[in-house]
Amino acid sequence: LAWSNAPPDTKSFAVTIFDPDGARGLGIVHWVLYGIPATTTTLADGGPPPAGSIGGINRTGKDGYYGPCPPHGDAPHHYVVQAYALDLAANALPPALNRDALIAAMKGHVLASSSMVVRYAR
C-alpha cells in the first residue's frame, strides 16, 4: 500500500481495512493502524508496521492485520482500504482504538483521505 501528495500540514496517517460483506452484511474490520509517522508513504506487504505506529483492534479483538477469509462459495467480498492524512501528532491518540472509536477521534482532524475497494473470494 502506498500513497503520495499528502497535504503539507500532515502530522500522521491512519489506515483501515473493512469488509462490509463479512459477518452476513454486518461487516468485519480487518485492520486499524494509526499514528503512522508523516514521513511514511508505504506499508510493506507482510512487513512490520512503521516504528511508532499504533495498532488498533480488529475483528479478533486484538491489534494487527487480519487477512481476508470469506467463506468458500461466497460471492467475492469487497474490502474497503482507507487512508487518512491527519493533523494529529503520531502519538496523539491512545492505543487499542477500534475502527469506530478511531473514526470518532479523527473527526475534525482529517486533512485528506483516499480509498480503494478490492474484491476477493476463495
Tab-separated table of C-alpha atoms in Angstrom, residues 8-93:
chain	number	residue	atom	x	y	z
A	8	PRO	CA	1.821	19.833	3.808
A	9	ASP	CA	0.330	20.044	7.321
A	10	THR	CA	0.048	16.257	7.675
A	11	LYS	CA	1.397	15.075	11.035
A	12	SER	CA	0.344	11.410	10.836
A	13	PHE	CA	-1.651	8.863	8.840
A	14	ALA	CA	-4.243	6.222	9.664
A	15	VAL	CA	-5.260	3.194	7.597
A	16	THR	CA	-8.267	0.900	7.943
A	17	ILE	CA	-9.442	-2.160	6.029
A	18	PHE	CA	-13.119	-3.064	6.340
A	19	ASP	CA	-15.144	-5.841	4.676
A	20	PRO	CA	-18.790	-4.679	4.554
A	21	ASP	CA	-19.874	-8.090	3.214
A	22	GLY	CA	-18.433	-10.051	6.131
A	23	ALA	CA	-20.491	-11.394	9.018
A	24	ARG	CA	-23.513	-11.676	6.709
A	25	GLY	CA	-23.519	-7.978	5.897
A	26	LEU	CA	-22.670	-6.645	9.346
A	27	GLY	CA	-19.069	-6.120	8.300
A	28	ILE	CA	-15.669	-7.186	9.551
A	29	VAL	CA	-12.753	-4.952	10.496
A	30	HIS	CA	-9.520	-6.420	9.152
A	31	TRP	CA	-7.058	-3.708	10.118
A	32	VAL	CA	-6.797	-0.498	12.084
A	33	LEU	CA	-3.436	1.249	12.107
A	34	TYR	CA	-2.859	4.849	13.161
A	35	GLY	CA	-0.150	7.122	14.475
A	36	ILE	CA	1.730	6.338	11.278
A	37	PRO	CA	4.530	8.940	11.024
A	38	ALA	CA	4.002	11.646	8.402
A	39	THR	CA	7.267	10.629	6.718
A	40	THR	CA	5.796	7.218	5.846
A	41	THR	CA	4.463	6.705	2.323
A	42	THR	CA	4.242	2.892	2.123
A	43	LEU	CA	3.220	-0.118	4.162
A	44	ALA	CA	5.197	-3.178	3.146
A	45	ASP	CA	3.424	-6.404	2.241
A	46	GLY	CA	3.869	-8.689	5.223
A	47	GLY	CA	6.293	-6.314	6.884
A	48	PRO	CA	6.105	-4.865	10.360
A	49	PRO	CA	4.153	-1.641	10.799
A	50	PRO	CA	6.210	1.551	10.783
A	51	ALA	CA	8.036	2.342	14.014
A	52	GLY	CA	5.867	4.396	16.328
A	53	SER	CA	2.567	3.473	14.691
A	54	ILE	CA	-0.278	2.158	16.821
A	55	GLY	CA	-2.249	-0.977	16.037
A	56	GLY	CA	-5.961	-0.687	16.681
A	57	ILE	CA	-8.401	-3.505	17.375
A	58	ASN	CA	-9.536	-5.761	14.523
A	59	ARG	CA	-12.336	-8.347	14.422
A	60	THR	CA	-10.395	-10.731	16.646
A	61	GLY	CA	-10.289	-8.213	19.483
A	62	LYS	CA	-6.536	-7.806	19.022
A	63	ASP	CA	-4.294	-5.438	17.117
A	64	GLY	CA	-2.649	-6.337	13.833
A	65	TYR	CA	-3.671	-7.236	10.336
A	66	TYR	CA	-6.333	-9.926	9.905
A	67	GLY	CA	-6.287	-11.166	6.310
A	68	PRO	CA	-9.310	-11.746	4.077
A	69	CYS	CA	-11.012	-15.092	4.559
A	70	PRO	CA	-14.537	-15.105	3.123
A	71	PRO	CA	-16.418	-18.403	3.354
A	72	HIS	CA	-15.910	-20.823	0.465
A	73	GLY	CA	-18.640	-20.308	-2.117
A	74	ASP	CA	-19.483	-16.717	-1.098
A	75	ALA	CA	-19.579	-14.102	-3.818
A	76	PRO	CA	-16.405	-12.020	-3.790
A	77	HIS	CA	-16.246	-9.755	-0.763
A	78	HIS	CA	-15.447	-6.048	-1.073
A	79	TYR	CA	-12.506	-4.840	1.017
A	80	VAL	CA	-12.501	-1.088	1.580
A	81	VAL	CA	-8.985	0.211	2.185
A	82	GLN	CA	-8.992	3.756	3.536
A	83	ALA	CA	-6.030	6.043	4.212
A	84	TYR	CA	-6.323	9.307	6.124
A	85	ALA	CA	-3.882	12.220	6.383
A	86	LEU	CA	-4.308	13.766	9.825
A	87	ASP	CA	-3.325	16.967	11.577
A	88	LEU	CA	-2.768	14.915	14.743
A	89	ALA	CA	0.685	14.117	16.059
A	90	ALA	CA	1.565	10.441	15.672
A	91	ASN	CA	1.243	9.894	19.433
A	92	ALA	CA	-1.956	11.924	19.906
A	93	LEU	CA	-4.393	9.004	20.089
